[in-house]
Short mmCIF file of C-alpha atoms in Angstrom, two decimals:
data_model
loop_
_atom_site.label_atom_id
_atom_site.label_comp_id
_atom_site.label_asym_id
_atom_site.label_seq_id
_atom_site.Cartn_x
_atom_site.Cartn_y
_atom_site.Cartn_z
CA MET N 1 14.11 -17.02 -15.53
CA LYS N 2 11.03 -16.66 -13.58
CA LYS N 3 10.97 -20.31 -12.71
CA LEU N 4 14.65 -20.14 -11.58
CA ILE N 5 13.90 -17.08 -9.49
CA TYR N 6 10.83 -18.62 -7.63
CA SER N 7 12.42 -22.14 -7.24
CA LEU N 8 14.93 -20.17 -5.08
CA LEU N 9 12.16 -18.36 -3.52
CA ALA N 10 10.51 -21.75 -2.80
CA GLY N 11 13.66 -23.03 -1.33
CA VAL N 12 14.02 -19.90 0.82
CA ILE N 13 10.53 -20.42 2.32
CA LEU N 14 11.10 -24.05 2.90
CA MET N 15 14.20 -23.29 4.67
CA SER N 16 12.93 -20.23 6.58
CA SER N 17 9.72 -22.29 8.03
CA CYS N 18 12.46 -24.28 9.76
CA LYS N 19 14.80 -21.32 10.77
CA ASP N 20 12.55 -18.38 11.15
CA GLN N 21 13.06 -18.18 14.87
CA ASP N 22 16.64 -18.24 14.20
CA LEU N 23 16.53 -15.18 11.96
CA MET N 24 14.34 -13.50 14.35
CA ASN N 25 16.27 -14.41 17.51
CA ILE N 26 20.01 -14.36 16.88
CA ASP N 27 22.06 -15.24 19.72
CA PRO N 28 24.79 -12.53 19.72
CA ASN N 29 27.17 -15.15 21.51
CA LYS N 30 26.74 -17.80 18.62
CA PRO N 31 26.47 -15.80 15.31
CA THR N 32 25.35 -17.27 12.32
CA GLN N 33 26.12 -16.55 8.77
CA THR N 34 24.29 -16.53 5.71
CA HIS N 35 24.46 -14.77 2.35
CA PRO N 36 22.39 -11.82 2.15
CA GLN N 37 20.83 -12.89 -1.25
CA LEU N 38 18.82 -15.69 0.64
CA LEU N 39 17.55 -13.06 3.25
CA LEU N 40 16.60 -10.48 0.37
CA THR N 41 14.46 -13.14 -1.32
CA LYS N 42 12.39 -13.90 1.77
CA ILE N 43 12.24 -10.19 2.58
CA GLU N 44 10.84 -9.25 -0.91
CA TRP N 45 8.29 -12.02 -1.06
CA ASP N 46 7.13 -11.07 2.61
CA THR N 47 7.02 -7.17 1.88
CA PHE N 48 5.43 -7.16 -1.45
CA ARG N 49 2.87 -9.91 -0.44
CA ALA N 50 1.71 -8.15 2.63
CA TYR N 51 -0.98 -6.17 1.08
CA SER N 52 -3.28 -5.89 4.22
CA GLY N 53 -6.02 -8.10 3.17
CA THR N 54 -9.53 -6.88 2.94
CA SER N 55 -9.60 -4.89 5.85
CA PRO N 56 -8.89 -1.55 4.36
CA LEU N 57 -11.47 -2.28 1.44
CA TYR N 58 -13.97 -2.05 4.26
CA ALA N 59 -12.59 1.14 5.64
CA THR N 60 -12.49 2.73 2.17
CA ARG N 61 -16.10 1.91 1.39
CA MET N 62 -15.17 -0.68 -1.25
CA LEU N 63 -16.77 -3.74 0.57
CA VAL N 64 -19.71 -4.51 2.98
CA GLN N 65 -20.34 -7.14 5.20
CA THR N 66 -23.79 -8.89 5.43
CA ASP N 67 -23.12 -11.81 7.99
CA GLY N 68 -21.60 -9.60 10.86
CA GLU N 69 -20.22 -6.15 11.80
CA SER N 70 -17.02 -5.49 10.02
CA GLU N 71 -14.91 -3.47 12.40
CA GLY N 72 -13.12 -1.86 9.39
CA GLN N 73 -16.69 -0.86 7.74
CA TYR N 74 -17.96 0.73 10.91
CA PHE N 75 -14.60 2.13 12.16
CA LYS N 76 -14.56 0.08 15.29
CA TRP N 77 -11.16 -1.34 15.20
CA GLY N 78 -8.65 -1.48 18.13
CA ARG N 79 -5.41 -2.58 18.66
CA GLY N 80 -2.57 -2.81 15.84
CA ASN N 81 0.25 -4.91 15.80
CA PHE N 82 4.12 -4.69 15.77
CA ASP N 83 4.58 -7.52 13.65
CA SER N 84 6.65 -5.70 11.11
CA TYR N 85 9.45 -5.53 13.75
CA SER N 86 9.72 -9.11 13.07
CA SER N 87 10.38 -8.39 9.43
CA LEU N 88 12.49 -5.70 10.28
CA ARG N 89 14.88 -8.18 12.07
CA ASN N 90 15.30 -10.01 8.77
CA VAL N 91 16.37 -6.63 7.18
CA THR N 92 18.75 -5.89 10.06
CA LYS N 93 20.33 -9.24 9.57
CA MET N 94 20.71 -8.52 5.68
CA ILE N 95 22.50 -5.42 6.61
CA GLU N 96 24.94 -7.38 8.98
CA GLU N 97 25.49 -10.11 6.24
CA ALA N 98 26.25 -7.59 3.44
CA GLY N 99 28.55 -5.63 5.83
CA ARG N 100 30.37 -8.93 6.24
CA ILE N 101 30.97 -9.47 2.56
CA ASN N 102 31.34 -5.71 1.90
CA ASP N 103 28.23 -5.44 -0.62
CA ASN N 104 26.65 -2.10 -0.48
CA SER N 105 23.77 -3.20 -3.09
CA TYR N 106 22.09 -5.10 -0.26
CA ILE N 107 22.60 -2.58 2.29
CA ALA N 108 20.93 0.05 -0.17
CA LEU N 109 17.73 -2.38 -0.60
CA ALA N 110 17.64 -2.73 3.30
CA LYS N 111 17.40 0.87 3.83
CA PHE N 112 14.35 1.00 1.32
CA PHE N 113 12.87 -1.90 3.37
CA ARG N 114 13.46 -0.13 6.49
CA ALA N 115 11.98 2.94 5.20
CA TYR N 116 9.02 1.12 3.84
CA TYR N 117 8.24 -0.83 7.06
CA PHE N 118 8.75 2.37 9.44
CA TYR N 119 6.73 4.40 7.11
CA ASN N 120 3.63 2.04 7.61
CA LEU N 121 4.30 1.67 11.29
CA THR N 122 4.22 5.17 12.10
CA LEU N 123 1.07 5.89 10.09
CA THR N 124 -0.67 2.89 11.90
CA PHE N 125 0.37 4.29 15.44
CA GLY N 126 2.15 7.49 15.34
CA ASP N 127 5.26 7.84 17.68
CA ILE N 128 7.06 4.31 17.36
CA PRO N 129 10.46 3.09 18.32
CA TYR N 130 12.84 3.93 15.70
CA ASN N 131 16.33 5.01 16.50
CA GLN N 132 16.62 2.26 19.28
CA ALA N 133 14.47 -0.35 17.84
CA LEU N 134 16.16 -3.80 16.74
CA LYS N 135 19.05 -3.14 19.01
CA GLY N 136 18.59 -5.96 21.30
CA GLU N 137 20.82 -8.40 19.31
CA ASP N 138 23.85 -6.24 19.57
CA GLN N 139 23.37 -5.37 23.31
CA THR N 140 24.49 -7.34 26.35
CA GLY N 141 21.97 -5.79 28.47
CA TYR N 142 18.69 -5.34 26.46
CA MET N 143 16.78 -2.27 27.26
CA PRO N 144 13.28 -1.74 25.98
CA PRO N 145 13.41 0.98 23.18
CA VAL N 146 12.09 4.51 23.70
CA TYR N 147 9.75 6.16 21.31
CA ASP N 148 10.54 8.45 18.78
CA SER N 149 8.54 11.29 17.64
CA GLN N 150 6.56 10.74 14.56
CA LYS N 151 8.47 13.77 12.96
CA THR N 152 11.73 12.25 13.83
CA VAL N 153 10.63 8.82 12.24
CA PHE N 154 9.73 10.75 9.14
CA GLN N 155 13.05 12.52 8.99
CA GLY N 156 14.72 9.13 9.35
CA ILE N 157 12.79 7.52 6.68
CA LEU N 158 13.63 10.21 4.35
CA LYS N 159 17.29 10.17 5.21
CA GLU N 160 17.60 6.45 4.45
CA LEU N 161 15.69 6.57 1.32
CA ASP N 162 18.01 9.43 0.17
CA GLU N 163 21.10 7.18 1.18
CA ALA N 164 19.61 4.15 -0.68
CA ASN N 165 19.16 6.40 -3.65
CA ASN N 166 22.78 7.48 -3.72
CA MET N 167 24.08 4.03 -2.86
CA LEU N 168 22.45 2.49 -5.84
CA LYS N 169 23.66 5.42 -8.11
CA GLY N 170 26.10 3.67 -10.82
CA LEU N 171 25.78 0.22 -9.02
CA ASN N 172 26.78 -1.87 -12.02
CA VAL N 173 26.13 -5.30 -10.37
CA ILE N 174 23.29 -7.79 -10.71
CA ILE N 175 21.85 -8.16 -7.18
CA ALA N 176 21.53 -11.82 -6.48
CA GLY N 177 18.16 -13.14 -4.93
CA ASP N 178 16.12 -10.47 -6.09
CA ILE N 179 12.77 -11.48 -7.42
CA ILE N 180 11.20 -8.17 -8.10
CA TYR N 181 13.52 -6.63 -10.68
CA LYS N 182 15.95 -9.60 -11.37
CA GLY N 183 18.83 -7.75 -9.77
CA ASP N 184 18.51 -4.60 -11.63
CA ALA N 185 19.93 -1.72 -9.60
CA ALA N 186 18.75 1.10 -11.84
CA LYS N 187 14.87 -0.19 -11.59
CA TRP N 188 15.40 -0.35 -7.61
CA ARG N 189 16.68 3.41 -7.82
CA ARG N 190 13.58 4.45 -9.60
CA LEU N 191 11.36 2.61 -7.05
CA VAL N 192 13.31 4.18 -4.31
CA ASN N 193 12.67 7.74 -5.75
CA SER N 194 9.16 7.11 -6.44
CA PHE N 195 8.37 5.91 -2.91
CA ARG N 196 10.39 9.17 -1.71
CA LEU N 197 7.89 11.18 -3.62
CA LYS N 198 4.90 9.26 -1.72
CA VAL N 199 6.37 9.88 1.42
CA LEU N 200 6.80 13.54 1.04
CA MET N 201 3.01 13.80 -0.13
CA THR N 202 1.90 12.05 2.80
CA LEU N 203 3.61 15.07 4.76
CA SER N 204 1.61 17.54 2.64
CA LYS N 205 0.17 19.29 5.69
CA LYS N 206 3.90 19.94 6.92
CA GLU N 207 4.76 21.49 3.72
CA ASN N 208 6.09 24.68 5.48
CA ASP N 209 7.97 22.80 8.24
CA ASN N 210 11.55 24.36 7.74
CA ASP N 211 13.28 21.25 9.09
CA LEU N 212 11.37 18.73 6.47
CA LYS N 213 11.33 20.98 3.40
CA VAL N 214 8.92 18.75 1.91
CA LYS N 215 8.56 20.99 -1.26
CA GLU N 216 12.04 21.38 -2.08
CA ALA N 217 12.74 17.73 -1.51
CA PHE N 218 9.90 16.71 -3.66
CA ALA N 219 10.97 19.22 -6.64
CA GLN N 220 14.45 17.93 -6.53
CA ILE N 221 13.51 14.54 -6.65
CA VAL N 222 11.13 15.10 -9.83
CA GLN N 223 13.61 17.28 -11.54
CA SER N 224 16.99 15.43 -11.00
CA GLU N 225 16.42 11.89 -9.90
CA PRO N 226 15.35 8.89 -11.83
CA ILE N 227 11.80 7.97 -11.24
CA PHE N 228 9.41 5.47 -13.06
CA GLY N 229 8.73 6.23 -16.83
CA ASN N 230 5.84 4.99 -18.92
CA THR N 231 7.98 2.55 -21.38
CA GLU N 232 7.19 -0.62 -19.62
CA VAL N 233 4.55 -1.94 -17.34
CA ASP N 234 6.88 -4.40 -15.57
CA GLY N 235 8.83 -1.24 -14.32
CA ASP N 236 6.49 -1.12 -11.37
CA GLY N 237 7.65 -2.25 -7.92
CA GLN N 238 5.46 -5.45 -7.91
CA LEU N 239 5.29 -9.04 -7.18
CA ILE N 240 4.13 -11.46 -9.87
CA PHE N 241 2.49 -14.58 -9.07
CA LEU N 242 3.00 -18.17 -10.73
CA ASP N 243 0.44 -21.06 -10.55
CA GLN N 244 2.87 -23.35 -8.45
CA GLU N 245 3.03 -24.10 -4.84
CA GLY N 246 4.14 -21.22 -2.60
CA SER N 247 4.00 -18.48 -5.55
CA ARG N 248 0.23 -17.89 -5.93
CA TYR N 249 -2.06 -14.98 -5.44
CA PRO N 250 -2.47 -14.58 -1.71
CA GLU N 251 -6.46 -14.67 -2.07
CA PHE N 252 -6.38 -17.88 -4.05
CA ASN N 253 -8.77 -20.50 -2.73
CA SER N 254 -9.56 -17.93 0.29
CA SER N 255 -12.63 -18.69 2.31
CA GLY N 256 -12.97 -14.91 2.94
CA PHE N 257 -15.13 -14.53 -0.19
CA GLY N 258 -17.99 -16.47 1.09
CA SER N 259 -21.63 -15.58 1.56
CA GLY N 260 -21.05 -12.41 3.75
CA MET N 261 -18.83 -10.24 1.52
CA PHE N 262 -20.32 -7.92 -1.08
CA MET N 263 -19.39 -4.69 -2.95
CA ALA N 264 -20.17 -1.26 -1.35
CA SER N 265 -22.78 1.24 -3.01
CA THR N 266 -20.43 4.16 -2.91
CA PHE N 267 -17.55 2.44 -4.67
CA ILE N 268 -19.75 1.07 -7.53
CA GLU N 269 -21.41 4.49 -8.01
CA HIS N 270 -18.01 6.18 -8.41
CA LEU N 271 -17.23 3.67 -11.21
CA GLN N 272 -20.77 3.83 -12.73
CA ASN N 273 -20.85 7.50 -12.60
CA ARG N 274 -17.57 7.72 -14.50
CA LYS N 275 -18.42 4.74 -16.84
CA ASP N 276 -15.31 2.97 -15.68
CA PRO N 277 -14.93 -0.31 -17.31
CA ARG N 278 -12.67 -1.41 -14.46
CA LEU N 279 -16.06 -2.11 -12.68
CA PHE N 280 -16.47 -5.19 -14.75
CA LEU N 281 -13.16 -6.88 -13.45
CA TYR N 282 -13.60 -5.91 -9.91
CA CYS N 283 -17.02 -7.33 -9.30
CA THR N 284 -19.92 -9.25 -10.46
CA GLN N 285 -23.28 -8.28 -11.76
CA THR N 286 -26.04 -8.63 -9.12
CA LYS N 287 -27.86 -11.90 -9.60
CA ILE N 288 -31.18 -10.15 -10.73
CA GLY N 289 -29.02 -8.28 -13.44
CA LYS N 290 -27.54 -11.50 -14.77
CA GLU N 291 -30.83 -13.33 -14.55
CA ALA N 292 -32.24 -10.64 -16.72
CA GLY N 293 -29.63 -11.18 -19.47
CA LYS N 294 -27.79 -7.76 -18.96
CA ALA N 295 -24.59 -7.56 -20.93
CA ILE N 296 -21.35 -7.59 -18.58
CA ASP N 297 -20.69 -4.14 -19.92
CA ASP N 298 -24.09 -2.68 -18.79
CA PHE N 299 -23.49 -0.52 -15.81
CA THR N 300 -27.00 -1.00 -14.46
CA SER N 301 -26.29 -4.46 -13.91
CA TYR N 302 -24.01 -3.70 -10.71
CA GLU N 303 -25.27 -2.30 -7.54
CA GLY N 304 -23.50 -2.30 -3.86
CA GLY N 305 -24.68 -2.06 -0.38
CA ASP N 306 -24.80 0.97 1.65
CA PRO N 307 -21.53 0.93 3.76
CA ALA N 308 -23.23 3.12 6.41
CA ALA N 309 -26.31 1.01 6.93
CA PRO N 310 -26.58 -1.65 9.59
CA TYR N 311 -25.30 -5.04 8.02
CA ALA N 312 -28.73 -6.70 8.60
CA GLU N 313 -30.43 -4.21 6.00
CA THR N 314 -27.57 -5.04 3.41
CA SER N 315 -28.07 -8.66 4.03
CA ILE N 316 -31.85 -8.62 3.34
CA LYS N 317 -30.86 -6.57 0.07
CA ALA N 318 -28.15 -9.30 -0.97
CA ALA N 319 -30.56 -11.94 -0.35
CA ALA N 320 -32.94 -10.50 -2.77
CA GLY N 321 -29.94 -10.63 -5.51
CA LYS N 322 -29.68 -7.05 -5.75
CA VAL N 323 -26.14 -6.66 -4.43
CA SER N 324 -22.94 -7.40 -6.48
CA LYS N 325 -19.86 -9.68 -5.17
CA VAL N 326 -16.30 -9.33 -5.64
CA ASN N 327 -15.44 -10.71 -9.04
CA ASP N 328 -14.99 -14.59 -8.87
CA ARG N 329 -11.37 -14.24 -10.44
CA PHE N 330 -9.89 -13.17 -7.01
CA PRO N 331 -10.28 -16.39 -5.31
CA SER N 332 -10.34 -18.67 -8.06
CA ASN N 333 -7.52 -17.32 -10.34
CA PRO N 334 -4.05 -18.55 -8.65
CA THR N 335 -2.20 -15.50 -10.59
CA ASN N 336 -4.54 -12.62 -11.07
CA GLU N 337 -2.58 -9.28 -11.46
CA PRO N 338 0.45 -8.73 -9.39
CA LEU N 339 0.46 -6.91 -6.41
CA VAL N 340 1.88 -3.28 -6.74
CA LEU N 341 3.91 -1.86 -3.92
CA MET N 342 4.55 1.23 -5.78
CA GLY N 343 4.22 1.96 -9.43
CA TYR N 344 4.05 4.45 -12.20
CA SER N 345 0.19 5.06 -12.00
CA GLU N 346 0.23 6.10 -8.48
CA GLN N 347 3.51 8.06 -9.11
CA GLU N 348 1.71 10.05 -11.80
CA PHE N 349 -1.18 11.26 -9.72
CA ILE N 350 1.38 12.02 -6.77
CA ILE N 351 3.23 14.36 -9.38
CA ALA N 352 -0.15 15.86 -10.57
CA GLU N 353 -1.00 16.69 -6.97
CA GLY N 354 2.12 18.25 -6.41
CA ILE N 355 1.65 20.52 -9.45
CA VAL N 356 -1.66 21.44 -8.15
CA ARG N 357 -0.11 22.33 -4.95
CA ASN N 358 2.46 24.39 -6.58
CA TRP N 359 5.25 22.57 -5.34
CA ILE N 360 6.60 22.03 -8.79
CA SER N 361 5.73 23.47 -12.26
CA GLY N 362 4.31 21.19 -14.91
CA ASP N 363 1.19 19.85 -16.68
CA ALA N 364 -1.01 18.51 -13.99
CA ASN N 365 -3.40 17.17 -16.56
CA GLN N 366 -0.69 15.22 -18.46
CA HIS N 367 0.43 13.36 -15.25
CA TYR N 368 -3.33 12.71 -14.37
CA LYS N 369 -3.90 11.08 -17.68
CA ASN N 370 -0.74 9.21 -17.48
CA GLY N 371 -1.87 7.68 -14.29
CA VAL N 372 -5.40 6.79 -15.60
CA LYS N 373 -3.91 5.30 -18.78
CA ALA N 374 -1.18 3.35 -16.69
CA SER N 375 -3.78 1.64 -14.39
CA PHE N 376 -5.86 0.77 -17.75
CA LYS N 377 -2.81 -0.69 -19.21
CA PHE N 378 -1.79 -2.63 -16.09
CA TYR N 379 -5.11 -4.42 -15.80
CA GLN N 380 -5.24 -4.93 -19.65
CA THR N 381 -1.66 -6.64 -19.43
CA TYR N 382 -2.66 -8.76 -16.42
CA VAL N 383 -6.21 -9.56 -16.09
CA LYS N 384 -7.46 -11.77 -18.67
CA GLY N 385 -10.72 -11.70 -20.45
CA TYR N 386 -11.26 -8.13 -20.01
CA GLU N 387 -8.60 -6.84 -22.44
CA ALA N 388 -11.42 -5.16 -24.76
CA TYR N 389 -12.62 -2.73 -22.31
CA LEU N 390 -9.28 -1.60 -21.33
CA THR N 391 -7.55 -0.61 -24.62
CA GLU N 392 -5.82 2.85 -25.07
CA GLU N 393 -8.79 3.96 -27.23
CA LYS N 394 -11.17 3.11 -24.25
CA ALA N 395 -8.84 4.87 -22.05
CA ASN N 396 -8.94 7.96 -24.25
CA GLU N 397 -12.70 7.89 -24.39
CA TYR N 398 -12.90 7.59 -20.89
CA LEU N 399 -10.74 10.36 -20.26
CA ALA N 400 -12.76 12.45 -22.56
CA TYR N 401 -16.14 11.81 -20.65
CA PRO N 402 -16.83 15.12 -18.70
CA VAL N 403 -16.56 13.91 -15.06
CA ASN N 404 -13.19 12.47 -15.86
CA ASN N 405 -11.99 15.39 -18.00
CA PHE N 406 -9.50 17.19 -15.90
CA ALA N 407 -9.11 20.06 -18.15
CA LEU N 408 -12.74 21.04 -16.97
CA SER N 409 -11.81 21.20 -13.39
CA THR N 410 -11.16 25.10 -12.50
CA THR N 411 -10.73 25.24 -8.86
CA THR N 412 -7.81 23.66 -6.78
CA ALA N 413 -10.50 21.70 -4.71
CA GLN N 414 -11.87 20.13 -8.08
CA LYS N 415 -8.58 19.31 -9.33
CA MET N 416 -7.58 17.59 -6.13
CA GLU N 417 -10.96 15.77 -5.67
CA GLN N 418 -10.35 14.48 -9.39
CA ILE N 419 -6.80 13.53 -8.67
CA ILE N 420 -7.33 11.72 -5.45
CA THR N 421 -10.52 9.84 -6.51
CA GLN N 422 -8.69 8.44 -9.51
CA LYS N 423 -5.90 7.68 -7.35
CA TYR N 424 -8.48 5.68 -5.30
CA LEU N 425 -10.04 3.98 -8.08
CA ARG N 426 -7.11 2.01 -8.86
CA THR N 427 -6.47 0.66 -5.18
CA PHE N 428 -9.17 -2.18 -5.16
CA PHE N 429 -7.08 -5.30 -3.81
CA GLN N 430 -3.85 -2.97 -4.19
CA SER N 431 -1.85 -0.52 -2.14
CA GLY N 432 -2.96 -1.51 1.17
CA TRP N 433 -4.18 1.41 3.45
CA SER N 434 -2.96 3.96 1.11
CA ALA N 435 -6.35 5.32 0.00
CA PHE N 436 -7.51 5.53 3.54
CA TYR N 437 -4.56 7.70 4.58
CA ASP N 438 -5.28 10.03 1.52
CA ASN N 439 -8.59 10.40 2.71
CA LEU N 440 -7.40 11.44 6.09
CA ARG N 441 -4.91 13.74 4.33
CA THR N 442 -7.31 15.35 1.83
CA GLY N 443 -10.89 14.35 2.57
CA TYR N 444 -11.28 12.82 -0.86
CA PRO N 445 -13.06 10.90 -1.86
CA GLU N 446 -15.86 11.39 0.65
CA PHE N 447 -16.62 8.27 2.75
CA ARG N 448 -20.20 7.59 3.88
CA ARG N 449 -20.30 6.56 7.60
CA PRO N 450 -23.23 6.03 10.15
CA ALA N 451 -24.45 8.92 11.90
CA GLY N 452 -22.33 10.12 14.70
CA VAL N 453 -19.14 7.83 13.68
CA THR N 454 -15.98 9.71 13.02
CA VAL N 455 -13.10 8.21 11.07
CA PRO N 456 -10.20 7.10 13.25
CA TYR N 457 -6.73 8.43 12.66
CA ARG N 458 -4.69 5.48 14.10
CA TRP N 459 -4.67 2.17 15.93
CA ILE N 460 -4.19 1.51 19.66
CA TYR N 461 -0.55 0.45 20.47
CA PRO N 462 -0.18 -3.41 20.97
CA GLN N 463 -0.85 -5.11 24.40
CA SER N 464 2.62 -6.47 24.11
CA GLU N 465 4.04 -2.99 24.44
CA TYR N 466 1.97 -2.38 27.73
CA ASP N 467 3.57 -5.62 29.11
CA ASN N 468 7.05 -5.33 28.03
CA ASN N 469 7.83 -1.52 27.46
CA ARG N 470 5.07 0.15 29.68
CA ASP N 471 6.96 3.33 30.60
CA ASN N 472 8.15 4.03 27.26
CA VAL N 473 4.64 3.62 25.62
CA SER N 474 3.15 5.45 28.17
CA LYS N 475 5.38 8.40 27.76
CA ALA N 476 4.76 8.35 24.05
CA ILE N 477 0.87 8.49 24.73
CA GLU N 478 1.33 11.28 27.25
CA THR N 479 3.48 13.36 25.01
CA GLN N 480 1.13 12.90 21.90
CA PHE N 481 -2.30 12.72 23.54
CA GLY N 482 -2.38 13.10 27.17
CA ALA N 483 -2.04 10.48 29.74
CA GLY N 484 -4.29 7.43 29.24
CA ASN N 485 -5.53 8.49 25.56
CA ASP N 486 -4.17 5.70 23.56
CA LYS N 487 -7.45 5.91 21.32
CA ILE N 488 -8.32 5.52 17.62
CA ASN N 489 -9.85 8.95 17.28
CA GLN N 490 -6.81 10.61 18.66
CA GLN N 491 -5.17 12.93 15.77
CA VAL N 492 -1.50 12.30 15.16
CA TRP N 493 1.09 14.79 14.15
CA TRP N 494 1.14 14.09 10.33
CA ILE N 495 -2.38 14.99 9.89
CA LYS N 496 -2.47 18.08 11.99
#
């Protein structure tokens, strides 16, 4: 079945390499038609595979660079891009084609993908085009889209996710072209609702907003809607890779793992202090540790570079064999673990946080344990050669270790730090910028940074907006930050 699905994907990718521009630039006077299943396959592949690369790993103090100054490591990034709008054009086309054949299953999934892309776009910039975005193909006289407030965008995201959930309810069809859940609408519904919880938790600073009703919506989903359960690891919203052309892990054979990429000391210390065996599958022993004959599970044989230090200083330490590198399996294994867009482990940490915040009642400790155990189970299932370190028995031993024992936390701050830190530890080459946004929202875990450097809140709008939509982008900047203040250190609505 997997080979059949990926053969379909390969065909779609081959076709799309010739026709991407046709999908992105539909001529309203010469409409084209295609079955939405072909669009769905490409949309899923592009979305689940787009995990943001290594940039967030530098920003979240997991990696350091030794052969130059990483903009992520030193928080010196500039402009973002609107590339996601190109992906959204394919989603819009899928809605049109699904409407043509009267198939709501594709419209439901399209609403999820719209919510996912707009969620990431608004977290990247702040206010963005939403209500008027992607209207150019159905207008005879195209007008550049106005920007919607971030609050309006989040309201739209939550509305679309609610609509997707309701449309998937009771749907008894196999959704053709689906390479994530093989057409299982019930699994998609759980993913939609789990992602709704993530969006609502992102808005934790707006928990008292009467328009959003964040706490009430969160409670209703947990209590009344289907979400991920712990019965099967493949229930996660994830993309599994195969060792065949066009279906391999995105970092396979990547040149980015060369001489300059090393592990950050803060991340390694988090893992060492907790006696966390995920350390062994995330990175290598230091050269001197390995040459000394230390065992792979000897925590003292791992060390990182200071992410707040000048890169030249870390380079000297690395040249002396005292800094661990990223585990060789990432560029050398064509399959590795799946990329998880949203899964049970993350969901359980979100629910635990919701309980600590008094949004819902329940056992925060149990959900915290569920999150940790699910992460261990995920890596035990998919990362070969490390299974013995990640058994259920090892997970229980890990949770009993005092620093990992949630029951020993007595204050709200301690509980929050423990939940968010564990949520963070599972995001190595996973979850894009989620850990960075959690840090902006909660302050956990604490990120070491150079003296005098502040952590950015956003990215600068693309130059293309200044070239093609200057009036609207300028108005959005003035409304949010004051005229001319399109800067990365400007605080956006969701984090205030």
